[in-house]
Amino acid sequence: MAQQAGGGADGGTEVPLLLSPAPGTTPTPTPPRRNRFAFVCAMLASMTTMLHGYNLTLMSGAQLFMREDVGLTDAQIEVLAGSMNVFMLASILAGGWFADRLGRRSTLVLANAFLMAGALAMSLGGSFAALMAARFVTSVGAGFARVVAPVYNAEISPPSTRGVLSSLLDIFINLGILLSYVSNYAFAGLPVHLGWRVMYGVGVVPPVFIAAGVFFMPESPRWLAMRGRHGDARAVLVRTSDTPTEADLRLSEIKQAVARHAAGSHTGAGGVWKELVLRPPASVRRILTCVIGLQFFVQASGIDAILLYSPLVFKSAGMSSTAAALGASVGIGAVKTGFILVGMLLTDRLGRRPLLLASTAGVALTTAALAATLLLGSSAPSACVVAVLAVVAAYSVGYGSVVNAYSAEILPLRLRAQGASVGVAVNRLTCGLVGMTFISLADGIGMPGCFFLYAGVTAAAFVFVYARLPETKGRSLENMEVLFDK
């Protein structure tokens, strides 16, 4: 007769064995199979953020041609490149409200509609004002996607693979970045007035298919439970959990989390903001410190100075050919995507904290090395390329793969959508500040001075991660407040 082994990872669930053990041997339990449906759902939600990555960094190569075609100045290029992050604040701060009212899935469909309209308007723009308006439309969709996709992924994922599935959006953001660099390189040979327009026009079609795919996703079980639709929530949990027992356990924890916050639910979104900003409990205050600190430091590292202005960085190191600079930028996208994948695969094995510590230390060291190569002037273009790729690799393996997942999973259920909005708003503001000041700052203190400054900020980030961030690997979302109560 087949025997059963207890004491599994879920705290005592019995796991049936496939074979009867031989006499005198120790039975080996068969681990539950990882849930593939949850992976598909998280992948579809994450694909929307690919369009954000594409539209954000396409400017790095397109601006070389827009200057001549539209007659843009350095100051206008700087504003146009960084404005997307500032414009995103409107939809980022509203994203939590839309996600709680319309649902996570409907808000993602809305995000795709704005991204499609923005890409079309950008490809048709003929003046600085028209391009700024198109950038704003694109930013609305990008802001919705950046807030809602990580929340949806965290809520749909079983604890066993939440780190991997929550990191999928970082994979797709960076896939979009890689595709933007490839687009820059591929269409650079077209006539000046046409090439950059084709680069943006390519981004019109994908949102249509992504939005169609999102319609086939189930709604977040936690959003359904917040609406009292417990039967629908359980149906989704059964499809997205590793075992039926785990689905029932997750539903029970979600109900308890909803009940804990029911007293303040009648105040609506205003009550949520009061709890977040005006009178946060000690645990919520600690959580917000971690979320806001992480989202600030991840952009204050200066990574967008590289992503948005890599051709300028390479040219300052002595790379005179535009084609060579754009080709080297493709390498940035490839390295970034590859190391994001490495970090994603390690998130649930090593944990969030070790990856963040390794990443912050690595970025500080490699950014200082990049600054040193730039001090050599035009004599070391190859060393500059190697240093840039090293910065991107160190950034991607931790910063790029963990921050969004960590920020989404530690926020309590009732505060998750609005709390994520606050974190992403800080992220985008810092990113916009870096993007809109890099050229001016480089003119003032020199490009090596810029990167020495970013290296110092990242060294401070290492101290922050070491002192403030606890490990969250393997914990249920509903158990995070207990961790931060300590």
Short mmCIF file of C-alpha atoms in Angstrom, two decimals:
data_model
loop_
_atom_site.label_atom_id
_atom_site.label_comp_id
_atom_site.label_asym_id
_atom_site.label_seq_id
_atom_site.Cartn_x
_atom_site.Cartn_y
_atom_site.Cartn_z
CA MET A 1 0.00 0.00 0.00
CA ALA A 2 1.27 3.48 -0.86
CA GLN A 3 2.21 5.52 2.18
CA GLN A 4 1.91 9.24 2.79
CA ALA A 5 4.51 11.64 4.12
CA GLY A 6 3.49 14.67 6.20
CA GLY A 7 5.21 17.89 7.17
CA GLY A 8 5.50 19.42 3.70
CA ALA A 9 6.42 22.97 2.90
CA ASP A 10 2.85 24.11 3.42
CA GLY A 11 3.00 23.24 7.10
CA GLY A 12 1.72 19.69 7.31
CA THR A 13 -0.14 18.86 4.11
CA GLU A 14 0.17 15.21 3.28
CA VAL A 15 1.82 14.49 -0.08
CA PRO A 16 1.07 11.15 -1.78
CA LEU A 17 3.99 9.03 -2.98
CA LEU A 18 4.08 7.63 -6.47
CA LEU A 19 5.66 4.32 -5.44
CA SER A 20 5.55 2.20 -2.30
CA PRO A 21 8.90 2.40 -0.53
CA ALA A 22 10.98 -0.71 -0.17
CA PRO A 23 11.20 -2.18 3.34
CA GLY A 24 13.70 -0.33 5.50
CA THR A 25 13.93 2.73 3.22
CA THR A 26 12.87 6.31 3.89
CA PRO A 27 9.97 7.49 1.72
CA THR A 28 10.65 10.48 -0.53
CA PRO A 29 7.68 12.81 -1.04
CA THR A 30 6.87 14.04 -4.52
CA PRO A 31 6.90 17.85 -4.58
CA PRO A 32 3.84 19.57 -6.03
CA ARG A 33 4.12 20.60 -9.65
CA ARG A 34 4.64 24.31 -10.19
CA ASN A 35 1.58 26.12 -11.49
CA ARG A 36 1.81 26.98 -15.18
CA PHE A 37 -1.44 28.95 -15.43
CA ALA A 38 -0.15 31.51 -12.92
CA PHE A 39 2.97 31.87 -15.08
CA VAL A 40 0.88 32.59 -18.19
CA CYS A 41 -1.21 35.19 -16.34
CA ALA A 42 1.84 36.95 -14.92
CA MET A 43 3.50 36.91 -18.34
CA LEU A 44 0.51 38.55 -20.05
CA ALA A 45 0.31 41.26 -17.37
CA SER A 46 4.05 41.88 -17.62
CA MET A 47 4.03 42.26 -21.41
CA THR A 48 2.36 45.67 -21.05
CA THR A 49 5.49 46.99 -19.32
CA MET A 50 7.54 45.94 -22.37
CA LEU A 51 5.96 48.87 -24.23
CA HIS A 52 7.05 51.23 -21.46
CA GLY A 53 10.66 50.09 -21.78
CA TYR A 54 10.49 50.40 -25.58
CA ASN A 55 9.07 53.92 -25.64
CA LEU A 56 11.29 55.20 -22.82
CA THR A 57 14.70 54.29 -24.26
CA LEU A 58 13.90 54.57 -27.95
CA MET A 59 14.83 58.23 -27.49
CA SER A 60 18.50 57.28 -26.97
CA GLY A 61 19.00 56.65 -30.69
CA ALA A 62 15.99 58.44 -32.17
CA GLN A 63 17.13 61.79 -30.77
CA LEU A 64 20.19 61.69 -33.04
CA PHE A 65 17.83 61.99 -36.02
CA MET A 66 15.07 64.08 -34.43
CA ARG A 67 17.53 66.89 -33.86
CA GLU A 68 18.02 67.28 -37.61
CA ASP A 69 14.49 66.50 -38.79
CA VAL A 70 12.44 68.51 -36.28
CA GLY A 71 15.20 70.98 -35.35
CA LEU A 72 15.34 70.19 -31.63
CA THR A 73 17.92 71.81 -29.34
CA ASP A 74 19.94 70.04 -26.63
CA ALA A 75 17.62 71.45 -23.96
CA GLN A 76 14.52 70.21 -25.81
CA ILE A 77 16.04 66.75 -26.24
CA GLU A 78 16.84 66.65 -22.53
CA VAL A 79 13.29 67.65 -21.59
CA LEU A 80 11.71 65.28 -24.11
CA ALA A 81 13.83 62.35 -22.89
CA GLY A 82 13.09 62.87 -19.22
CA SER A 83 9.54 64.22 -19.45
CA MET A 84 7.97 60.79 -19.76
CA ASN A 85 8.92 59.99 -16.18
CA VAL A 86 7.42 63.26 -14.91
CA PHE A 87 4.26 62.89 -17.00
CA MET A 88 3.79 59.38 -15.62
CA LEU A 89 3.12 60.79 -12.15
CA ALA A 90 -0.50 61.56 -13.04
CA SER A 91 -1.37 57.98 -14.00
CA ILE A 92 0.92 56.50 -11.34
CA LEU A 93 -0.87 58.29 -8.52
CA ALA A 94 -4.27 57.54 -10.11
CA GLY A 95 -3.31 53.96 -10.98
CA GLY A 96 -4.04 52.58 -7.52
CA TRP A 97 -7.51 54.15 -7.53
CA PHE A 98 -8.30 52.75 -10.99
CA ALA A 99 -6.95 49.32 -10.02
CA ASP A 100 -9.16 49.21 -6.92
CA ARG A 101 -12.28 50.50 -8.73
CA LEU A 102 -12.08 48.92 -12.18
CA GLY A 103 -9.99 45.90 -11.27
CA ARG A 104 -6.40 45.03 -12.12
CA ARG A 105 -7.28 43.48 -15.49
CA SER A 106 -9.40 46.37 -16.82
CA THR A 107 -6.74 48.90 -15.85
CA LEU A 108 -4.14 46.95 -17.82
CA VAL A 109 -6.40 47.04 -20.89
CA LEU A 110 -6.72 50.81 -20.45
CA ALA A 111 -2.93 51.08 -20.21
CA ASN A 112 -2.51 49.33 -23.56
CA ALA A 113 -5.00 51.70 -25.22
CA PHE A 114 -2.99 54.74 -24.13
CA LEU A 115 0.31 53.13 -25.16
CA MET A 116 -1.03 52.44 -28.65
CA ALA A 117 -2.37 55.99 -29.06
CA GLY A 118 0.87 57.50 -27.74
CA ALA A 119 3.07 55.52 -30.13
CA LEU A 120 0.92 56.58 -33.09
CA ALA A 121 0.97 60.25 -32.06
CA MET A 122 4.74 60.15 -31.52
CA SER A 123 5.36 58.75 -35.02
CA LEU A 124 3.28 61.56 -36.55
CA GLY A 125 4.69 64.44 -34.46
CA GLY A 126 6.15 67.36 -36.38
CA SER A 127 7.07 69.84 -33.66
CA PHE A 128 8.42 69.93 -30.12
CA ALA A 129 4.93 70.71 -28.75
CA ALA A 130 3.33 67.81 -30.64
CA LEU A 131 6.03 65.41 -29.47
CA MET A 132 5.56 66.52 -25.86
CA ALA A 133 1.80 65.92 -26.13
CA ALA A 134 2.40 62.46 -27.60
CA ARG A 135 4.90 61.73 -24.82
CA PHE A 136 2.20 62.60 -22.27
CA VAL A 137 -0.33 60.18 -23.79
CA THR A 138 2.28 57.40 -23.81
CA SER A 139 3.15 58.21 -20.20
CA VAL A 140 -0.42 57.70 -19.00
CA GLY A 141 -0.41 54.12 -20.28
CA ALA A 142 3.12 53.48 -19.00
CA GLY A 143 2.17 54.74 -15.53
CA PHE A 144 -0.88 52.47 -15.29
CA ALA A 145 1.22 49.50 -16.42
CA ARG A 146 4.04 50.16 -13.95
CA VAL A 147 1.64 50.34 -10.99
CA VAL A 148 -0.84 47.58 -11.81
CA ALA A 149 1.34 44.86 -13.39
CA PRO A 150 3.50 44.24 -10.28
CA VAL A 151 0.43 44.31 -8.02
CA TYR A 152 -1.39 41.79 -10.23
CA ASN A 153 1.65 39.51 -10.47
CA ALA A 154 2.18 39.49 -6.71
CA GLU A 155 -1.50 38.74 -6.07
CA ILE A 156 -1.90 36.00 -8.68
CA SER A 157 1.31 34.10 -7.80
CA PRO A 158 1.62 31.17 -5.37
CA PRO A 159 4.25 31.74 -2.64
CA SER A 160 6.57 29.09 -4.10
CA THR A 161 7.19 31.07 -7.30
CA ARG A 162 6.12 34.61 -6.39
CA GLY A 163 9.66 35.97 -6.71
CA VAL A 164 10.08 34.60 -10.23
CA LEU A 165 6.62 35.61 -11.44
CA SER A 166 6.83 39.07 -9.91
CA SER A 167 10.16 39.57 -11.67
CA LEU A 168 8.68 38.79 -15.09
CA LEU A 169 7.71 42.43 -15.56
CA ASP A 170 11.38 43.40 -15.23
CA ILE A 171 12.21 40.88 -17.96
CA PHE A 172 9.65 42.45 -20.27
CA ILE A 173 10.64 46.04 -19.45
CA ASN A 174 14.18 45.14 -20.41
CA LEU A 175 13.06 43.19 -23.45
CA GLY A 176 11.38 46.42 -24.53
CA ILE A 177 14.62 48.30 -23.90
CA LEU A 178 16.54 45.76 -25.98
CA LEU A 179 14.00 46.01 -28.82
CA SER A 180 14.27 49.81 -28.75
CA TYR A 181 18.03 49.61 -29.23
CA VAL A 182 17.59 47.07 -32.03
CA SER A 183 15.02 49.39 -33.62
CA ASN A 184 17.45 52.32 -33.35
CA TYR A 185 20.12 50.30 -35.12
CA ALA A 186 17.85 48.65 -37.71
CA PHE A 187 16.15 51.83 -38.94
CA ALA A 188 19.13 54.19 -38.68
CA GLY A 189 19.80 53.75 -42.41
CA LEU A 190 16.43 55.15 -43.48
CA PRO A 191 16.10 58.80 -44.52
CA VAL A 192 16.37 61.18 -41.57
CA HIS A 193 12.72 62.31 -41.77
CA LEU A 194 11.46 58.71 -41.87
CA GLY A 195 13.72 56.52 -39.74
CA TRP A 196 12.79 57.79 -36.25
CA ARG A 197 9.09 57.83 -37.16
CA VAL A 198 9.22 54.17 -38.13
CA MET A 199 10.98 53.43 -34.82
CA TYR A 200 7.98 54.81 -32.92
CA GLY A 201 5.38 53.51 -35.39
CA VAL A 202 6.48 49.93 -34.73
CA GLY A 203 5.10 50.34 -31.20
CA VAL A 204 1.50 50.84 -32.39
CA VAL A 205 0.63 47.19 -33.10
CA PRO A 206 1.74 45.19 -30.00
CA PRO A 207 -0.70 46.86 -27.54
CA VAL A 208 -3.66 45.59 -29.56
CA PHE A 209 -2.61 41.95 -29.20
CA ILE A 210 -1.51 42.35 -25.58
CA ALA A 211 -4.86 43.90 -24.61
CA ALA A 212 -6.65 41.00 -26.32
CA GLY A 213 -4.55 38.54 -24.30
CA VAL A 214 -5.27 40.38 -21.04
CA PHE A 215 -9.01 39.78 -21.58
CA PHE A 216 -8.36 36.04 -21.14
CA MET A 217 -6.64 36.52 -17.75
CA PRO A 218 -8.68 36.03 -14.58
CA GLU A 219 -9.07 38.96 -12.23
CA SER A 220 -6.84 39.11 -9.16
CA PRO A 221 -8.26 36.85 -6.39
CA ARG A 222 -7.48 39.49 -3.79
CA TRP A 223 -9.44 42.14 -5.69
CA LEU A 224 -12.35 39.70 -6.02
CA ALA A 225 -12.24 39.00 -2.28
CA MET A 226 -12.22 42.74 -1.54
CA ARG A 227 -15.48 42.91 -3.51
CA GLY A 228 -16.98 40.02 -1.52
CA ARG A 229 -16.80 37.62 -4.48
CA HIS A 230 -15.27 34.77 -2.50
CA GLY A 231 -16.51 32.04 -4.83
CA ASP A 232 -14.87 33.69 -7.84
CA ALA A 233 -11.73 34.30 -5.80
CA ARG A 234 -11.49 30.63 -4.84
CA ALA A 235 -11.99 29.56 -8.46
CA VAL A 236 -9.03 31.72 -9.50
CA LEU A 237 -6.91 30.48 -6.59
CA VAL A 238 -7.56 26.84 -7.50
CA ARG A 239 -6.24 27.58 -11.00
CA THR A 240 -3.20 29.55 -9.79
CA SER A 241 -2.05 27.51 -6.76
CA ASP A 242 0.25 24.50 -6.66
CA THR A 243 -2.34 22.37 -4.80
CA PRO A 244 -6.07 22.66 -3.90
CA THR A 245 -5.09 22.72 -0.22
CA GLU A 246 -2.84 25.69 -0.87
CA ALA A 247 -5.71 27.45 -2.66
CA ASP A 248 -7.95 27.08 0.40
CA LEU A 249 -5.16 28.30 2.68
CA ARG A 250 -4.54 31.34 0.48
CA LEU A 251 -8.25 32.16 0.42
CA SER A 252 -8.46 31.91 4.20
CA GLU A 253 -5.50 34.29 4.61
CA ILE A 254 -6.99 36.74 2.10
CA LYS A 255 -10.33 36.76 3.93
CA GLN A 256 -8.54 37.47 7.20
CA ALA A 257 -6.59 40.32 5.60
CA VAL A 258 -9.78 41.82 4.15
CA ALA A 259 -11.52 41.50 7.51
CA ARG A 260 -8.64 43.22 9.35
CA HIS A 261 -9.07 46.28 7.16
CA ALA A 262 -12.88 46.22 6.96
CA ALA A 263 -13.24 48.83 9.71
CA GLY A 264 -11.57 51.46 7.58
CA SER A 265 -12.98 50.41 4.23
CA HIS A 266 -16.01 52.72 4.46
CA THR A 267 -13.71 55.73 4.14
CA GLY A 268 -12.70 54.61 0.66
CA ALA A 269 -9.50 55.76 -0.99
CA GLY A 270 -9.24 58.72 1.40
CA GLY A 271 -8.98 56.34 4.34
CA VAL A 272 -6.25 54.43 2.57
CA TRP A 273 -4.21 57.59 1.97
CA LYS A 274 -4.69 58.64 5.59
CA GLU A 275 -3.36 55.28 6.76
CA LEU A 276 -0.44 55.53 4.34
CA VAL A 277 0.57 59.14 4.89
CA LEU A 278 -1.05 60.75 7.94
CA ARG A 279 -1.34 58.04 10.59
CA PRO A 280 0.56 54.95 9.46
CA PRO A 281 1.04 52.19 12.06
CA ALA A 282 4.65 51.36 12.92
CA SER A 283 4.72 48.33 10.62
CA VAL A 284 3.29 50.32 7.69
CA ARG A 285 5.80 53.11 8.32
CA ARG A 286 8.66 50.62 8.16
CA ILE A 287 7.24 49.10 4.97
CA LEU A 288 6.89 52.52 3.32
CA THR A 289 10.46 53.39 4.29
CA CYS A 290 11.67 50.26 2.50
CA VAL A 291 9.48 50.83 -0.58
CA ILE A 292 10.31 54.53 -1.00
CA GLY A 293 14.01 54.04 -0.20
CA LEU A 294 14.39 51.21 -2.70
CA GLN A 295 12.51 53.04 -5.45
CA PHE A 296 14.64 56.15 -4.93
CA PHE A 297 18.00 54.41 -4.86
CA VAL A 298 17.31 52.16 -7.84
CA GLN A 299 17.04 55.25 -10.09
CA ALA A 300 19.49 57.51 -8.25
CA SER A 301 22.14 54.96 -9.27
CA GLY A 302 22.15 56.78 -12.63
CA ILE A 303 21.15 53.79 -14.72
CA ASP A 304 18.90 55.95 -16.90
CA ALA A 305 21.82 58.20 -17.75
CA ILE A 306 23.27 55.12 -19.46
CA LEU A 307 20.00 53.88 -20.97
CA LEU A 308 18.91 57.26 -22.36
CA TYR A 309 22.29 58.68 -23.37
CA SER A 310 24.52 55.68 -24.10
CA PRO A 311 25.48 56.97 -27.59
CA LEU A 312 26.63 60.24 -26.01
CA VAL A 313 28.60 58.36 -23.34
CA PHE A 314 30.31 56.21 -25.95
CA LYS A 315 31.09 59.21 -28.16
CA SER A 316 32.65 61.05 -25.21
CA ALA A 317 34.95 58.03 -24.78
CA GLY A 318 36.18 58.36 -28.36
CA MET A 319 33.68 56.30 -30.39
CA SER A 320 33.18 58.59 -33.40
CA SER A 321 30.82 56.44 -35.51
CA THR A 322 27.08 56.79 -34.87
CA ALA A 323 26.50 53.25 -36.16
CA ALA A 324 29.13 51.87 -33.76
CA ALA A 325 27.56 53.75 -30.83
CA LEU A 326 24.09 52.42 -31.66
CA GLY A 327 25.50 48.91 -32.09
CA ALA A 328 27.15 49.10 -28.67
CA SER A 329 23.79 50.20 -27.23
CA VAL A 330 22.26 46.95 -28.51
CA GLY A 331 24.83 45.18 -26.34
CA ILE A 332 23.51 47.10 -23.33
CA GLY A 333 19.99 45.84 -23.99
CA ALA A 334 21.17 42.26 -24.44
CA VAL A 335 23.27 42.23 -21.25
CA LYS A 336 20.51 43.90 -19.25
CA THR A 337 17.88 41.38 -20.36
CA GLY A 338 20.18 38.39 -19.81
CA PHE A 339 21.19 39.38 -16.27
CA ILE A 340 17.60 40.27 -15.35
CA LEU A 341 16.78 36.66 -16.26
CA VAL A 342 19.63 35.42 -14.05
CA GLY A 343 18.37 37.51 -11.14
CA MET A 344 14.81 36.34 -11.69
CA LEU A 345 15.85 32.68 -11.53
CA LEU A 346 17.83 33.30 -8.33
CA THR A 347 15.19 35.35 -6.50
CA ASP A 348 13.34 32.40 -4.96
CA ARG A 349 16.54 30.39 -4.41
CA LEU A 350 18.94 32.87 -2.82
CA GLY A 351 16.38 35.38 -1.56
CA ARG A 352 15.78 39.07 -2.19
CA ARG A 353 18.25 40.51 0.33
CA PRO A 354 21.45 38.75 -0.89
CA LEU A 355 20.74 39.77 -4.49
CA LEU A 356 20.14 43.40 -3.51
CA LEU A 357 23.32 43.54 -1.44
CA ALA A 358 25.39 42.05 -4.25
CA SER A 359 23.81 44.35 -6.82
CA THR A 360 24.28 47.61 -4.91
CA ALA A 361 27.91 46.79 -4.13
CA GLY A 362 28.54 45.80 -7.74
CA VAL A 363 26.92 48.91 -9.22
CA ALA A 364 28.90 51.21 -6.91
CA LEU A 365 32.21 49.61 -7.93
CA THR A 366 31.51 49.34 -11.67
CA THR A 367 30.11 52.88 -11.90
CA ALA A 368 33.28 54.22 -10.29
CA ALA A 369 35.26 52.17 -12.85
CA LEU A 370 33.20 53.70 -15.67
CA ALA A 371 33.98 57.18 -14.37
CA ALA A 372 37.68 56.29 -14.32
CA THR A 373 37.59 55.16 -17.98
CA LEU A 374 35.90 58.43 -18.97
CA LEU A 375 38.74 60.36 -17.31
CA LEU A 376 41.03 58.83 -19.95
CA GLY A 377 39.10 60.76 -22.62
CA SER A 378 39.04 59.51 -26.20
CA SER A 379 41.80 56.95 -25.67
CA ALA A 380 39.72 54.16 -24.13
CA PRO A 381 36.43 53.55 -26.00
CA SER A 382 36.68 49.77 -25.55
CA ALA A 383 37.27 50.09 -21.80
CA CYS A 384 34.26 52.41 -21.59
CA VAL A 385 32.01 49.87 -23.34
CA VAL A 386 33.20 47.09 -21.01
CA ALA A 387 32.61 49.28 -17.95
CA VAL A 388 29.11 50.23 -19.12
CA LEU A 389 28.20 46.57 -19.69
CA ALA A 390 29.56 45.72 -16.21
CA VAL A 391 27.38 48.43 -14.62
CA VAL A 392 24.32 47.15 -16.47
CA ALA A 393 25.02 43.53 -15.48
CA ALA A 394 25.51 44.37 -11.79
CA TYR A 395 22.37 46.53 -11.81
CA SER A 396 20.19 43.95 -13.53
CA VAL A 397 20.97 40.93 -11.37
CA GLY A 398 19.51 42.55 -8.24
CA TYR A 399 18.27 46.10 -8.63
CA GLY A 400 16.63 45.30 -11.95
CA SER A 401 15.04 42.00 -10.95
CA VAL A 402 14.09 42.38 -7.28
CA VAL A 403 12.98 45.94 -6.44
CA ASN A 404 9.53 45.89 -8.04
CA ALA A 405 8.74 42.42 -6.73
CA TYR A 406 9.91 43.27 -3.20
CA SER A 407 7.99 46.55 -3.13
CA ALA A 408 4.73 44.95 -4.25
CA GLU A 409 4.87 41.93 -1.95
CA ILE A 410 5.58 43.73 1.35
CA LEU A 411 2.63 46.17 1.13
CA PRO A 412 -0.55 45.12 3.00
CA LEU A 413 -3.55 44.14 0.87
CA ARG A 414 -5.67 47.21 1.58
CA LEU A 415 -2.76 49.57 0.92
CA ARG A 416 -1.11 47.66 -1.91
CA ALA A 417 -2.40 49.54 -4.96
CA GLN A 418 -1.97 53.04 -3.51
CA GLY A 419 1.29 52.11 -1.78
CA ALA A 420 2.65 50.80 -5.06
CA SER A 421 1.63 54.13 -6.64
CA VAL A 422 3.70 56.04 -4.09
CA GLY A 423 6.75 53.85 -4.71
CA VAL A 424 6.52 54.08 -8.49
CA ALA A 425 5.97 57.85 -8.26
CA VAL A 426 9.23 58.21 -6.33
CA ASN A 427 10.91 55.94 -8.87
CA ARG A 428 9.72 57.97 -11.85
CA LEU A 429 10.48 61.35 -10.24
CA THR A 430 14.04 60.27 -9.52
CA CYS A 431 14.36 58.79 -13.00
CA GLY A 432 13.05 62.00 -14.56
CA LEU A 433 15.49 64.07 -12.50
CA VAL A 434 18.40 61.97 -13.74
CA GLY A 435 17.21 62.03 -17.36
CA MET A 436 16.47 65.77 -17.46
CA THR A 437 19.73 66.88 -15.79
CA PHE A 438 22.39 64.52 -17.18
CA ILE A 439 23.54 66.66 -20.12
CA SER A 440 23.54 69.85 -18.03
CA LEU A 441 25.27 68.10 -15.11
CA ALA A 442 27.91 66.66 -17.45
CA ASP A 443 28.54 70.15 -18.81
CA GLY A 444 29.00 71.41 -15.25
CA ILE A 445 31.07 68.74 -13.47
CA GLY A 446 32.09 66.59 -16.43
CA MET A 447 30.78 63.18 -17.41
CA PRO A 448 33.28 61.37 -15.13
CA GLY A 449 32.06 63.53 -12.24
CA CYS A 450 28.46 62.47 -12.95
CA PHE A 451 29.30 58.80 -12.64
CA PHE A 452 31.46 59.27 -9.54
CA LEU A 453 28.40 60.97 -7.99
CA TYR A 454 26.13 58.05 -8.96
CA ALA A 455 28.66 55.60 -7.49
CA GLY A 456 28.58 57.42 -4.15
CA VAL A 457 24.77 57.34 -4.06
CA THR A 458 24.78 53.59 -4.75
CA ALA A 459 27.26 53.01 -1.93
CA ALA A 460 24.70 54.66 0.37
CA ALA A 461 22.08 52.32 -1.09
CA PHE A 462 24.15 49.31 0.03
CA VAL A 463 24.08 50.62 3.61
CA PHE A 464 20.31 51.17 3.37
CA VAL A 465 19.64 47.61 2.15
CA TYR A 466 21.90 46.11 4.82
CA ALA A 467 20.33 48.09 7.67
CA ARG A 468 16.64 48.22 6.73
CA LEU A 469 15.49 45.37 4.48
CA PRO A 470 14.45 41.98 5.94
CA GLU A 471 14.26 38.82 3.85
CA THR A 472 10.78 37.96 2.48
CA LYS A 473 11.48 34.73 0.59
CA GLY A 474 8.79 32.07 1.13
CA ARG A 475 6.41 34.24 3.19
CA SER A 476 2.76 34.66 2.24
CA LEU A 477 1.64 38.17 1.32
CA GLU A 478 -0.76 38.26 4.27
CA ASN A 479 2.12 37.52 6.68
CA MET A 480 4.32 40.48 5.71
CA GLU A 481 3.00 42.88 8.37
CA VAL A 482 4.01 40.37 11.05
CA LEU A 483 7.56 40.49 9.69
CA PHE A 484 7.64 44.31 9.85
CA ASP A 485 6.06 44.41 13.33
CA LYS A 486 9.35 43.13 14.71
#
